[in-house]
C-alpha positions in Angstrom: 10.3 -3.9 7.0 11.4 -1.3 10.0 8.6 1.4 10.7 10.7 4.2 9.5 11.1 2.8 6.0 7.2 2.2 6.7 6.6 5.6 7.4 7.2 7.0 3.7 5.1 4.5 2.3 1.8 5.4 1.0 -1.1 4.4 3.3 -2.8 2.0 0.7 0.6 0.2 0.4 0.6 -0.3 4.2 -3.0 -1.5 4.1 -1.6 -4.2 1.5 1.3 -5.5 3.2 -1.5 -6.2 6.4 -3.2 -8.5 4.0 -3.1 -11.7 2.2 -4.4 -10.6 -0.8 -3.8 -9.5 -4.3 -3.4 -6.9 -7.0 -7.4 -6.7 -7.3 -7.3 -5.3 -3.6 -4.6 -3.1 -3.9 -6.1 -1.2 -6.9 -9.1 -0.7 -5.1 -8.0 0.6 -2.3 -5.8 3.1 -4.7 -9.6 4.5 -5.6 -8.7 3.3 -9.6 -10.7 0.4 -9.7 -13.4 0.6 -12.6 -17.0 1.3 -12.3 -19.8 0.7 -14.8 -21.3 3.9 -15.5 -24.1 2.8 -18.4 -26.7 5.2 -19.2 -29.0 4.0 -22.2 -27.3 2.8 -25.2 -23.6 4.5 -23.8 -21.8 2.3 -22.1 -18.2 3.0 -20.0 -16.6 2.5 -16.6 -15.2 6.0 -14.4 -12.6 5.5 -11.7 -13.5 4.1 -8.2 -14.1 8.1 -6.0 -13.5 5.7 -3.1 -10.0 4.4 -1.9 -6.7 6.2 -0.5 -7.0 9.6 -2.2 -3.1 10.0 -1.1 -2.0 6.7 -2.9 -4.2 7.7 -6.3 -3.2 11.6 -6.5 0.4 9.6 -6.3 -0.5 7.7 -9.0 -1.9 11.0 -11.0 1.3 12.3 -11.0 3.2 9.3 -12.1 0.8 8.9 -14.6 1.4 12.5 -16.2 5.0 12.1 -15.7 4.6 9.4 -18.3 3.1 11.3 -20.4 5.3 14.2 -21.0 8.2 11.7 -20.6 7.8 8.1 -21.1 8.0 7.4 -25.2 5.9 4.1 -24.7 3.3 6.0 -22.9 3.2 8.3 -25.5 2.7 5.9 -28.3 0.0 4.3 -26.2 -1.8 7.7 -25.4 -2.0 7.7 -29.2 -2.9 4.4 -29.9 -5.8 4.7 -27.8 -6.8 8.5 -29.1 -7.0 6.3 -32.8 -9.1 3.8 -31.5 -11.5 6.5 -30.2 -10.8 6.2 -26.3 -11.3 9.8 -24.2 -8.0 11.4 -22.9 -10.3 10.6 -19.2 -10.5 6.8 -20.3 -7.1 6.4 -20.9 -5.6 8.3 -17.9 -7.8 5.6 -16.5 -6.3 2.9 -17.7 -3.0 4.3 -17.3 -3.3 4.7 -13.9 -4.4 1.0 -13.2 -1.1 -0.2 -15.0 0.7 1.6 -12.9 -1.1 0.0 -9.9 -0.3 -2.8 -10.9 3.4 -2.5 -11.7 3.0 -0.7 -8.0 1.8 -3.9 -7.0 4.5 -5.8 -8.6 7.5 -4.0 -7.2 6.1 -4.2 -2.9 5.2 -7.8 -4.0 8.9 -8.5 -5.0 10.5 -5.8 -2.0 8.4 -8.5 0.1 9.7 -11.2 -0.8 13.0 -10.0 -0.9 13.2 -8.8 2.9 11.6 -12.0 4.3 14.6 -14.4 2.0 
């Protein structure tokens, strides 16, 4: 990949494509890896603070773009309210899907450009 196509890539992205490793990395360094938070009997997981805060406000928005947009985001946001889920936990998981669909699409742009 040339540097200039390089150069509007997020950082975390960039950071990927210098390693050998996998979806688990790349989510971290997007700061939306979970965390156990436990106190007492209450038990849940809060978003990694640390990580690219470029690559995870980028996810923010793509997130909330879903939301007002996407119909099967929208079912899911609801699914997940009727289970009892926080809007906090499920912007949470939301935002490691798309991570990993993030992942997904550099992983195949990848191995496209080196066929």
């Amino acid at each position: 990949m040339s540097s200039s196509t390089m150069s509007g890539t997020p950082p975390a992205v960039q950071a990927r494509r210098r390693r050998p490793a996998g979806e688990v990395v790349l989510v971290a360094l997007c700061g939306v890896s979970p965390v156990e938070r436990s106190s007492g009997r209450r038990q849940y997981r809060r978003l990694n603070r640390g990580g690219d805060r470029q690559a995870n406000a980028a996810l923010h928005r793509i997130v909330f773009t879903r939301l007002r947009v996407d119909p099967r985001t929208q079912d899911y946001y609801e699914r997940r309210i009727k289970e009892g889920k926080t809007r906090r936990e499920i912007v949470r998981c939301l935002k490691r899907y798309a991570a990993r669909e993030v992942f997904h699409l550099v992983k195949t742009l990848e191995s496209g450009s080196r066929s």
